[in-house]
């Protein structure tokens, strides 16, 4: 997936690039982790008001479809470390308070029980109970309150656990997993309506027959998972139309990473961690500034500057009109209808990261739009209607992927022997007729050029479509045309 990382604020871009150099993981996975960490750090106190007046949270949820061996765990462990450290420190702060609460509560319950007993005795004797009733009311008003902690990252992904956590603790949390299959198969994702409500920060009330009613006011909740393609497909097949009818998938920013496995090398070079460490330090500062232990949070609403209205409104209109019947996004209308809101959320956290609580400027408004659009394009590629594709075109796509891997494997090599495709290429193209048809399609599309030399046909790669390093200077523009003679 193409991700527009080069439009990011400089400090964030440097951290993304530095993490990519160190881990050699896909850039889409790294960008998702950075944005997710910022979103979780900001979501407790930040809201964003979109042009038009609609107010909403800044929580972002991600699904990164990443092949095995692409260092998902390494990236998550690194980028989300500030959240883990902050949670541990807060647990240490709360523990003594929690111990005191657990000691005080039984004493309070015993006091209430004794006053009620005395009240019953007075009622039986016909005496006045007014003084006791006042004492009961005063004691009820002074019931020990359970101290609330900031437990930002959850492991148990059942609806009951999520609801209980958001009810008992501060109502902000996230599920983060580099083994997303576990989360997709969890009970939470069998309760799609709960997640949809949490994504929108709607108040939730769960009435239980045997326990106290659970009330969650303005929850902030997000999910960030990295999952293998086959696991994702299994989940989608099991859920079927329910996934799209409920609007569940449309609430995620989805990316599908291009694998780097097989092209990573060790150079012995020592890479700087300055930018990455600075990013994590800033996440920690945001957490401390926005997560005040006592009392409700002071909500700050991120507004758009007048100059920032245009990029967001243009994108809203673009995605709205494309949902019309026959429009480019009519097959992914659910995701398209939420993409402008996703853009506003991204813009808000980028603005806060760069300038603190302040109006969203035009640059960050455009950045939010660019990132939201890239994820919407990926959503359409994964879930949109698939047009009928001719066999030679489908084979050409397969061949291009293989040639790209070979090009990367051999340091950007610009040409290959045609017979290598038959011997070493994709299994489906070991047929001479199909491989030649795919080559013809690629030549006509300008992706490769064929050269017949010394009884050997060479396939030259177009640098516009392949990661070629130092292509030969004799390549004539435009890059197209069949060689003389037969293939």
Short mmCIF file of C-alpha atoms in Angstrom, two decimals:
data_model
loop_
_atom_site.label_atom_id
_atom_site.label_comp_id
_atom_site.label_asym_id
_atom_site.label_seq_id
_atom_site.Cartn_x
_atom_site.Cartn_y
_atom_site.Cartn_z
CA UNK A 1 0.00 0.00 0.00
CA UNK A 2 1.20 3.50 -0.81
CA UNK A 3 1.19 5.66 2.32
CA UNK A 4 1.75 9.43 2.02
CA UNK A 5 4.35 9.59 4.77
CA UNK A 6 6.37 12.39 3.18
CA UNK A 7 3.64 14.92 3.91
CA UNK A 8 3.83 14.21 7.66
CA UNK A 9 5.16 16.80 10.11
CA UNK A 10 8.96 16.66 10.08
CA UNK A 11 9.45 15.15 13.55
CA UNK A 12 6.85 12.45 12.93
CA UNK A 13 8.23 11.68 9.47
CA UNK A 14 11.75 11.32 10.86
CA UNK A 15 10.52 8.85 13.48
CA UNK A 16 8.65 6.78 10.86
CA UNK A 17 11.68 6.69 8.53
CA UNK A 18 14.07 5.93 11.38
CA UNK A 19 11.87 3.07 12.61
CA UNK A 20 11.67 1.73 9.05
CA UNK A 21 15.48 1.75 8.72
CA UNK A 22 15.96 0.02 12.08
CA UNK A 23 13.21 -2.62 11.80
CA UNK A 24 13.03 -2.94 7.99
CA UNK A 25 9.29 -3.42 8.45
CA UNK A 26 6.61 -2.14 6.00
CA UNK A 27 6.08 1.61 6.19
CA UNK A 28 2.28 1.24 6.28
CA UNK A 29 2.54 -0.84 9.49
CA UNK A 30 4.91 1.71 11.05
CA UNK A 31 2.69 4.68 10.15
CA UNK A 32 -0.37 2.94 11.64
CA UNK A 33 1.50 2.29 14.90
CA UNK A 34 2.61 5.94 15.17
CA UNK A 35 -0.87 7.33 14.48
CA UNK A 36 -2.47 4.78 16.82
CA UNK A 37 -0.10 5.68 19.68
CA UNK A 38 -0.90 9.37 19.22
CA UNK A 39 -4.62 8.67 19.01
CA UNK A 40 -4.64 6.66 22.25
CA UNK A 41 -2.58 9.35 24.00
CA UNK A 42 -4.98 12.10 22.88
CA UNK A 43 -8.40 10.42 22.91
CA UNK A 44 -9.12 10.89 26.64
CA UNK A 45 -9.45 14.67 26.47
CA UNK A 46 -9.51 15.65 22.80
CA UNK A 47 -12.51 16.02 20.52
CA UNK A 48 -12.67 17.43 17.02
CA UNK A 49 -15.34 19.67 15.53
CA UNK A 50 -15.65 19.20 11.80
CA UNK A 51 -16.63 22.02 9.43
CA UNK A 52 -20.40 22.00 9.65
CA UNK A 53 -20.44 21.72 13.43
CA UNK A 54 -20.41 17.96 14.06
CA UNK A 55 -18.45 17.05 17.17
CA UNK A 56 -16.69 13.70 17.56
CA UNK A 57 -13.82 11.81 19.18
CA UNK A 58 -10.29 11.46 17.82
CA UNK A 59 -9.97 7.70 18.34
CA UNK A 60 -8.51 5.80 15.38
CA UNK A 61 -8.73 2.06 14.74
CA UNK A 62 -6.42 0.19 12.38
CA UNK A 63 -6.24 -3.19 10.71
CA UNK A 64 -2.87 -3.83 9.07
CA UNK A 65 -2.84 -6.89 6.82
CA UNK A 66 0.80 -7.96 7.03
CA UNK A 67 2.41 -11.26 5.95
CA UNK A 68 4.18 -13.46 8.45
CA UNK A 69 7.77 -12.50 9.18
CA UNK A 70 7.31 -8.76 8.62
CA UNK A 71 8.24 -7.83 12.22
CA UNK A 72 4.80 -6.80 13.42
CA UNK A 73 5.63 -7.55 17.06
CA UNK A 74 8.92 -5.64 16.87
CA UNK A 75 7.20 -2.47 15.61
CA UNK A 76 4.33 -2.65 18.12
CA UNK A 77 6.63 -3.34 21.07
CA UNK A 78 8.77 -0.33 20.16
CA UNK A 79 6.16 2.30 19.30
CA UNK A 80 3.62 1.46 22.01
CA UNK A 81 6.20 1.31 24.83
CA UNK A 82 5.33 4.81 26.19
CA UNK A 83 1.72 3.69 26.69
CA UNK A 84 2.82 0.57 28.56
CA UNK A 85 5.22 2.53 30.76
CA UNK A 86 2.57 5.16 31.57
CA UNK A 87 0.05 2.47 32.49
CA UNK A 88 2.53 0.74 34.80
CA UNK A 89 3.33 4.00 36.58
CA UNK A 90 -0.37 4.76 37.03
CA UNK A 91 -1.03 1.28 38.42
CA UNK A 92 1.68 1.93 41.04
CA UNK A 93 0.01 5.25 41.92
CA UNK A 94 -3.44 3.70 42.29
CA UNK A 95 -2.50 0.53 44.19
CA UNK A 96 -2.20 2.12 47.69
CA UNK A 97 -5.47 4.01 47.08
CA UNK A 98 -7.14 0.79 45.99
CA UNK A 99 -5.92 -1.00 49.12
CA UNK A 100 -7.38 1.77 51.30
CA UNK A 101 -10.68 1.61 49.41
CA UNK A 102 -10.95 -2.15 49.89
CA UNK A 103 -10.44 -1.70 53.64
CA UNK A 104 -12.89 1.20 53.95
CA UNK A 105 -15.74 -0.32 51.94
CA UNK A 106 -16.61 -3.21 54.32
CA UNK A 107 -16.60 -0.78 57.26
CA UNK A 108 -18.94 1.55 55.41
CA UNK A 109 -21.25 -1.34 54.43
CA UNK A 110 -21.33 -2.49 58.06
CA UNK A 111 -22.24 1.06 59.17
CA UNK A 112 -25.11 1.27 56.68
CA UNK A 113 -26.38 -2.14 57.75
CA UNK A 114 -26.31 -1.15 61.44
CA UNK A 115 -28.21 2.10 60.82
CA UNK A 116 -30.89 0.24 58.86
CA UNK A 117 -31.22 -2.25 61.74
CA UNK A 118 -31.67 0.59 64.21
CA UNK A 119 -34.24 2.21 61.93
CA UNK A 120 -36.29 -0.99 61.81
CA UNK A 121 -36.24 -1.21 65.63
CA UNK A 122 -37.44 2.39 65.97
CA UNK A 123 -40.22 1.83 63.45
CA UNK A 124 -41.42 -1.20 65.43
CA UNK A 125 -41.49 0.84 68.63
CA UNK A 126 -43.29 3.74 66.95
CA UNK A 127 -40.46 6.23 67.63
CA UNK A 128 -39.26 8.88 65.15
CA UNK A 129 -36.65 7.77 62.62
CA UNK A 130 -35.83 11.21 61.20
CA UNK A 131 -32.40 11.50 62.82
CA UNK A 132 -31.39 8.02 61.64
CA UNK A 133 -32.63 8.74 58.12
CA UNK A 134 -30.46 11.86 58.01
CA UNK A 135 -27.48 9.83 59.21
CA UNK A 136 -28.16 7.21 56.51
CA UNK A 137 -28.34 9.89 53.81
CA UNK A 138 -25.09 11.43 55.00
CA UNK A 139 -23.38 8.05 55.07
CA UNK A 140 -24.66 7.22 51.57
CA UNK A 141 -23.28 10.52 50.30
CA UNK A 142 -19.89 9.65 51.77
CA UNK A 143 -19.62 6.15 50.31
CA UNK A 144 -15.96 5.33 49.58
CA UNK A 145 -15.24 5.80 45.89
CA UNK A 146 -13.19 3.28 44.01
CA UNK A 147 -10.05 5.01 42.70
CA UNK A 148 -9.86 5.02 38.93
CA UNK A 149 -6.75 4.09 37.00
CA UNK A 150 -5.69 4.69 33.41
CA UNK A 151 -5.56 1.19 31.98
CA UNK A 152 -4.95 2.15 28.39
CA UNK A 153 -4.14 -1.22 26.85
CA UNK A 154 -6.42 -4.21 27.25
CA UNK A 155 -5.65 -7.87 26.69
CA UNK A 156 -9.07 -9.43 27.38
CA UNK A 157 -11.23 -8.70 24.36
CA UNK A 158 -14.66 -9.86 25.57
CA UNK A 159 -17.56 -7.36 25.48
CA UNK A 160 -18.08 -7.84 29.23
CA UNK A 161 -14.43 -7.13 30.02
CA UNK A 162 -14.35 -4.04 27.81
CA UNK A 163 -17.56 -2.65 29.29
CA UNK A 164 -16.47 -3.38 32.87
CA UNK A 165 -13.05 -1.80 32.32
CA UNK A 166 -14.51 1.39 30.84
CA UNK A 167 -17.08 1.53 33.67
CA UNK A 168 -14.72 0.95 36.62
CA UNK A 169 -11.69 2.83 35.31
CA UNK A 170 -11.38 6.00 33.27
CA UNK A 171 -13.38 5.45 30.07
CA UNK A 172 -10.41 5.33 27.70
CA UNK A 173 -8.74 2.17 26.47
CA UNK A 174 -7.48 0.32 23.41
CA UNK A 175 -6.86 -3.20 22.25
CA UNK A 176 -3.47 -3.57 20.55
CA UNK A 177 -2.27 -6.85 19.10
CA UNK A 178 0.40 -7.93 16.65
CA UNK A 179 -1.41 -11.28 16.51
CA UNK A 180 -4.69 -9.91 15.26
CA UNK A 181 -6.23 -13.32 14.62
CA UNK A 182 -6.72 -13.74 18.37
CA UNK A 183 -8.68 -10.48 18.54
CA UNK A 184 -10.71 -11.20 15.39
CA UNK A 185 -11.76 -14.54 16.85
CA UNK A 186 -12.57 -13.02 20.25
CA UNK A 187 -16.04 -12.45 21.64
CA UNK A 188 -15.71 -8.67 21.15
CA UNK A 189 -15.87 -9.06 17.39
CA UNK A 190 -19.00 -11.13 17.78
CA UNK A 191 -20.61 -8.03 19.29
CA UNK A 192 -20.23 -5.64 16.38
CA UNK A 193 -22.79 -3.16 17.69
CA UNK A 194 -20.79 -2.52 20.86
CA UNK A 195 -17.66 -1.66 18.90
CA UNK A 196 -19.63 0.63 16.57
CA UNK A 197 -21.00 2.54 19.59
CA UNK A 198 -17.56 2.80 21.18
CA UNK A 199 -16.06 4.10 17.93
CA UNK A 200 -18.62 6.91 17.90
CA UNK A 201 -18.10 7.62 21.64
CA UNK A 202 -21.78 7.05 22.38
CA UNK A 203 -22.96 6.68 25.99
CA UNK A 204 -23.61 3.05 26.82
CA UNK A 205 -25.83 1.53 29.51
CA UNK A 206 -25.85 -2.23 30.09
CA UNK A 207 -28.58 -3.50 32.44
CA UNK A 208 -27.73 -6.78 34.15
CA UNK A 209 -30.13 -8.88 36.20
CA UNK A 210 -27.65 -10.12 38.80
CA UNK A 211 -25.17 -7.25 38.95
CA UNK A 212 -25.15 -3.45 39.00
CA UNK A 213 -26.00 -1.57 35.84
CA UNK A 214 -22.92 -0.62 33.82
CA UNK A 215 -22.91 2.98 32.63
CA UNK A 216 -20.18 4.34 30.37
CA UNK A 217 -20.24 8.05 29.61
CA UNK A 218 -18.39 9.30 26.53
CA UNK A 219 -16.09 6.28 26.13
CA UNK A 220 -12.98 6.50 24.00
CA UNK A 221 -11.95 3.16 22.61
CA UNK A 222 -9.85 1.97 19.69
CA UNK A 223 -8.46 -1.24 18.22
CA UNK A 224 -5.14 -1.62 16.41
CA UNK A 225 -4.24 -5.06 15.11
CA UNK A 226 -1.82 -6.54 12.61
CA UNK A 227 -3.05 -9.73 10.99
CA UNK A 228 -2.01 -12.13 8.25
CA UNK A 229 -4.01 -12.11 5.02
CA UNK A 230 -5.26 -15.70 5.32
CA UNK A 231 -6.49 -15.06 8.88
CA UNK A 232 -8.26 -11.91 7.72
CA UNK A 233 -9.95 -13.77 4.86
CA UNK A 234 -11.11 -16.49 7.24
CA UNK A 235 -12.69 -13.88 9.48
CA UNK A 236 -14.41 -12.15 6.55
CA UNK A 237 -15.74 -15.44 5.18
CA UNK A 238 -17.11 -16.42 8.59
CA UNK A 239 -18.85 -13.07 9.12
CA UNK A 240 -20.13 -12.74 5.57
CA UNK A 241 -22.48 -9.86 4.80
CA UNK A 242 -22.88 -9.02 8.50
CA UNK A 243 -19.51 -7.26 8.42
CA UNK A 244 -20.57 -4.77 5.76
CA UNK A 245 -24.24 -4.47 6.67
CA UNK A 246 -23.30 -3.39 10.20
CA UNK A 247 -20.69 -0.87 9.00
CA UNK A 248 -18.10 -2.61 11.16
CA UNK A 249 -15.18 -2.67 8.70
CA UNK A 250 -15.85 0.90 7.58
CA UNK A 251 -14.74 2.16 10.99
CA UNK A 252 -11.22 0.81 10.51
CA UNK A 253 -8.36 2.39 8.61
CA UNK A 254 -7.19 -0.64 6.65
CA UNK A 255 -3.85 -1.16 4.97
CA UNK A 256 -2.24 -4.08 3.20
CA UNK A 257 1.54 -4.03 3.43
CA UNK A 258 3.88 -4.85 0.59
CA UNK A 259 6.20 -7.53 2.05
CA UNK A 260 9.86 -6.78 2.64
CA UNK A 261 10.82 -10.30 3.53
CA UNK A 262 13.55 -11.53 1.19
CA UNK A 263 14.94 -8.07 0.52
CA UNK A 264 16.23 -7.16 4.00
CA UNK A 265 19.99 -7.08 4.46
CA UNK A 266 22.33 -6.26 7.34
CA UNK A 267 24.95 -3.64 6.51
CA UNK A 268 26.59 -3.37 9.92
CA UNK A 269 25.65 0.30 10.06
CA UNK A 270 24.53 1.71 13.43
CA UNK A 271 21.30 3.65 13.01
CA UNK A 272 20.35 6.63 15.11
CA UNK A 273 17.29 6.38 17.36
CA UNK A 274 17.12 10.11 18.06
CA UNK A 275 13.88 10.81 16.16
CA UNK A 276 12.14 7.66 17.42
CA UNK A 277 13.10 8.40 21.02
CA UNK A 278 11.92 12.01 20.61
CA UNK A 279 8.55 10.77 19.31
CA UNK A 280 8.09 8.40 22.25
CA UNK A 281 9.11 11.13 24.69
CA UNK A 282 6.48 13.43 23.19
CA UNK A 283 3.82 10.71 23.48
CA UNK A 284 4.71 10.44 27.16
CA UNK A 285 4.37 14.23 27.55
CA UNK A 286 0.95 14.14 25.90
CA UNK A 287 -0.16 11.32 28.21
CA UNK A 288 0.88 13.26 31.31
CA UNK A 289 -0.78 16.44 30.06
CA UNK A 290 -4.09 14.85 29.10
CA UNK A 291 -4.52 12.13 31.75
CA UNK A 292 -5.16 13.85 35.08
CA UNK A 293 -5.76 11.26 37.85
CA UNK A 294 -8.56 12.96 39.80
CA UNK A 295 -11.84 14.17 38.41
CA UNK A 296 -13.30 14.26 34.91
CA UNK A 297 -11.05 15.29 32.03
CA UNK A 298 -10.94 18.85 30.76
CA UNK A 299 -12.12 18.26 27.22
CA UNK A 300 -10.46 20.35 24.53
CA UNK A 301 -12.20 20.68 21.18
CA UNK A 302 -9.91 20.93 18.17
CA UNK A 303 -11.51 23.32 15.66
CA UNK A 304 -10.54 23.93 12.04
CA UNK A 305 -9.05 27.27 11.08
CA UNK A 306 -11.05 29.03 8.33
CA UNK A 307 -8.16 28.40 5.92
CA UNK A 308 -8.34 24.67 6.77
CA UNK A 309 -12.00 24.33 5.81
CA UNK A 310 -11.38 23.98 2.08
CA UNK A 311 -9.27 20.77 1.95
CA UNK A 312 -11.64 19.00 4.32
CA UNK A 313 -14.84 20.20 2.63
CA UNK A 314 -13.44 19.35 -0.81
CA UNK A 315 -12.67 15.82 0.40
CA UNK A 316 -16.09 15.43 2.01
CA UNK A 317 -17.80 16.45 -1.23
CA UNK A 318 -15.48 14.21 -3.26
CA UNK A 319 -16.31 11.11 -1.23
CA UNK A 320 -20.00 11.98 -0.91
CA UNK A 321 -20.58 12.43 -4.65
CA UNK A 322 -18.61 9.25 -5.42
CA UNK A 323 -21.14 7.22 -3.39
CA UNK A 324 -23.95 7.87 -5.86
CA UNK A 325 -25.19 4.87 -7.89
CA UNK A 326 -22.54 4.12 -10.48
CA UNK A 327 -20.03 6.31 -8.66
CA UNK A 328 -16.44 5.28 -8.04
CA UNK A 329 -17.11 4.56 -4.36
CA UNK A 330 -20.67 3.23 -4.54
CA UNK A 331 -19.42 -0.30 -3.75
CA UNK A 332 -17.71 0.87 -0.52
CA UNK A 333 -20.20 3.55 0.46
CA UNK A 334 -20.05 2.73 4.19
CA UNK A 335 -16.30 3.37 4.36
CA UNK A 336 -16.53 6.37 2.05
CA UNK A 337 -19.21 7.99 4.23
CA UNK A 338 -16.86 7.88 7.24
CA UNK A 339 -13.62 8.75 5.48
CA UNK A 340 -13.98 12.52 5.91
CA UNK A 341 -14.57 12.00 9.64
CA UNK A 342 -11.46 9.80 9.75
CA UNK A 343 -9.56 12.63 8.03
CA UNK A 344 -10.71 15.12 10.67
CA UNK A 345 -9.61 12.79 13.49
CA UNK A 346 -6.18 12.33 11.92
CA UNK A 347 -5.81 16.07 11.35
CA UNK A 348 -6.68 16.79 14.99
CA UNK A 349 -4.04 14.46 16.46
CA UNK A 350 -1.40 15.68 14.00
CA UNK A 351 -2.16 19.27 15.00
CA UNK A 352 -1.98 18.42 18.70
CA UNK A 353 1.27 16.51 18.19
CA UNK A 354 2.84 19.40 16.31
CA UNK A 355 1.41 22.46 18.11
CA UNK A 356 -0.51 21.30 21.18
CA UNK A 357 -4.10 22.48 21.77
CA UNK A 358 -4.67 24.86 18.88
CA UNK A 359 -6.88 25.30 15.79
CA UNK A 360 -6.17 22.80 12.99
CA UNK A 361 -4.19 24.55 10.26
CA UNK A 362 -4.50 23.96 6.51
CA UNK A 363 -1.34 21.81 6.33
CA UNK A 364 -2.59 19.32 8.91
CA UNK A 365 -6.07 19.35 7.40
CA UNK A 366 -4.53 18.30 4.08
CA UNK A 367 -2.38 15.67 5.77
CA UNK A 368 -5.44 14.13 7.36
CA UNK A 369 -7.18 14.06 3.99
CA UNK A 370 -4.18 12.45 2.25
CA UNK A 371 -3.86 9.69 4.84
CA UNK A 372 -7.61 9.01 4.97
CA UNK A 373 -7.78 8.89 1.16
CA UNK A 374 -4.89 6.40 0.95
CA UNK A 375 -6.67 4.07 3.40
CA UNK A 376 -9.96 4.46 1.55
CA UNK A 377 -8.24 3.46 -1.71
CA UNK A 378 -6.88 0.38 0.07
CA UNK A 379 -10.34 -0.38 1.47
CA UNK A 380 -11.78 -0.29 -2.03
CA UNK A 381 -9.03 -2.54 -3.37
CA UNK A 382 -9.77 -5.10 -0.66
CA UNK A 383 -13.57 -4.92 -0.42
CA UNK A 384 -14.78 -3.16 -3.55
CA UNK A 385 -16.49 -4.89 -6.44
CA UNK A 386 -13.98 -6.79 -8.53
CA UNK A 387 -14.27 -6.08 -12.26
CA UNK A 388 -13.93 -8.86 -14.77
CA UNK A 389 -10.24 -9.22 -15.63
CA UNK A 390 -8.91 -11.00 -18.71
CA UNK A 391 -6.55 -13.89 -18.07
CA UNK A 392 -3.54 -12.19 -19.66
CA UNK A 393 -4.05 -9.06 -17.56
CA UNK A 394 -4.39 -11.12 -14.38
CA UNK A 395 -1.24 -13.04 -15.28
CA UNK A 396 0.55 -9.76 -15.99
CA UNK A 397 -0.20 -8.56 -12.45
CA UNK A 398 1.17 -11.83 -11.06
CA UNK A 399 4.26 -11.52 -13.23
CA UNK A 400 4.82 -7.90 -12.20
CA UNK A 401 4.78 -8.87 -8.51
CA UNK A 402 7.35 -11.60 -9.17
CA UNK A 403 9.59 -9.31 -11.24
CA UNK A 404 9.40 -6.65 -8.51
CA UNK A 405 10.62 -9.15 -5.92
CA UNK A 406 13.43 -10.26 -8.24
CA UNK A 407 14.39 -6.66 -8.91
CA UNK A 408 14.60 -5.94 -5.17
CA UNK A 409 16.40 -9.20 -4.49
CA UNK A 410 19.18 -8.37 -6.93
CA UNK A 411 19.68 -4.74 -5.90
CA UNK A 412 17.45 -3.08 -8.48
CA UNK A 413 18.49 -5.16 -11.51
CA UNK A 414 16.90 -3.78 -14.65
CA UNK A 415 16.72 -6.82 -16.95
CA UNK A 416 16.11 -10.57 -16.85
CA UNK A 417 16.19 -13.41 -19.36
CA UNK A 418 12.79 -14.37 -20.61
CA UNK A 419 13.41 -18.08 -20.08
CA UNK A 420 13.96 -17.40 -16.35
CA UNK A 421 10.24 -16.71 -16.09
CA UNK A 422 9.45 -20.19 -17.40
CA UNK A 423 12.02 -21.85 -15.15
CA UNK A 424 11.81 -19.83 -11.93
CA UNK A 425 8.72 -17.63 -12.20
CA UNK A 426 5.26 -18.05 -10.67
CA UNK A 427 3.87 -21.56 -10.97
CA UNK A 428 0.85 -20.35 -12.93
CA UNK A 429 3.16 -18.87 -15.59
CA UNK A 430 5.28 -21.95 -16.24
CA UNK A 431 3.07 -22.38 -19.31
CA UNK A 432 4.83 -20.76 -22.27
CA UNK A 433 1.58 -19.56 -23.83
CA UNK A 434 0.38 -17.81 -20.66
CA UNK A 435 3.76 -16.27 -19.81
CA UNK A 436 4.14 -14.89 -23.34
CA UNK A 437 0.59 -13.50 -23.30
CA UNK A 438 1.34 -11.78 -19.98
CA UNK A 439 4.55 -10.31 -21.41
CA UNK A 440 2.74 -9.00 -24.47
CA UNK A 441 0.19 -7.30 -22.20
CA UNK A 442 2.97 -5.71 -20.13
CA UNK A 443 4.81 -4.51 -23.24
CA UNK A 444 1.64 -2.92 -24.62
CA UNK A 445 1.04 -1.25 -21.25
CA UNK A 446 4.61 0.10 -21.24
CA UNK A 447 5.72 -1.82 -18.14
CA UNK A 448 8.51 -3.83 -19.80
CA UNK A 449 10.50 -3.78 -23.01
CA UNK A 450 11.84 -6.83 -24.82
CA UNK A 451 15.24 -7.05 -26.49
CA UNK A 452 16.44 -9.92 -28.68
CA UNK A 453 20.23 -10.28 -28.46
CA UNK A 454 22.52 -13.24 -29.25
CA UNK A 455 19.60 -15.66 -29.55
CA UNK A 456 18.32 -14.60 -26.11
CA UNK A 457 15.29 -12.47 -25.30
CA UNK A 458 15.78 -10.08 -22.38
CA UNK A 459 12.97 -8.46 -20.38
CA UNK A 460 13.88 -4.86 -19.49
CA UNK A 461 11.94 -3.28 -16.60
CA UNK A 462 10.43 0.18 -16.82
CA UNK A 463 11.76 2.28 -13.89
CA UNK A 464 8.33 3.91 -13.65
CA UNK A 465 6.80 0.59 -12.56
CA UNK A 466 9.73 -1.22 -10.90
CA UNK A 467 12.33 -0.27 -8.25
CA UNK A 468 15.14 -0.29 -10.81
CA UNK A 469 18.48 1.20 -9.76
CA UNK A 470 20.54 3.04 -12.40
CA UNK A 471 18.60 1.97 -15.53
CA UNK A 472 20.56 1.99 -18.80
CA UNK A 473 20.77 5.43 -20.38
CA UNK A 474 19.86 4.06 -23.81
CA UNK A 475 16.22 3.39 -22.83
CA UNK A 476 14.31 5.55 -25.32
CA UNK A 477 11.30 7.52 -24.09
CA UNK A 478 8.47 6.68 -24.22
CA UNK A 479 9.11 3.26 -22.76
CA UNK A 480 7.03 0.98 -25.01
CA UNK A 481 7.07 -1.23 -28.06
CA UNK A 482 7.59 -4.84 -29.04
CA UNK A 483 10.98 -5.97 -30.36
CA UNK A 484 11.41 -6.91 -33.96
CA UNK A 485 10.80 -10.57 -34.66
CA UNK A 486 8.70 -12.95 -32.63
CA UNK A 487 8.73 -13.23 -28.84
#
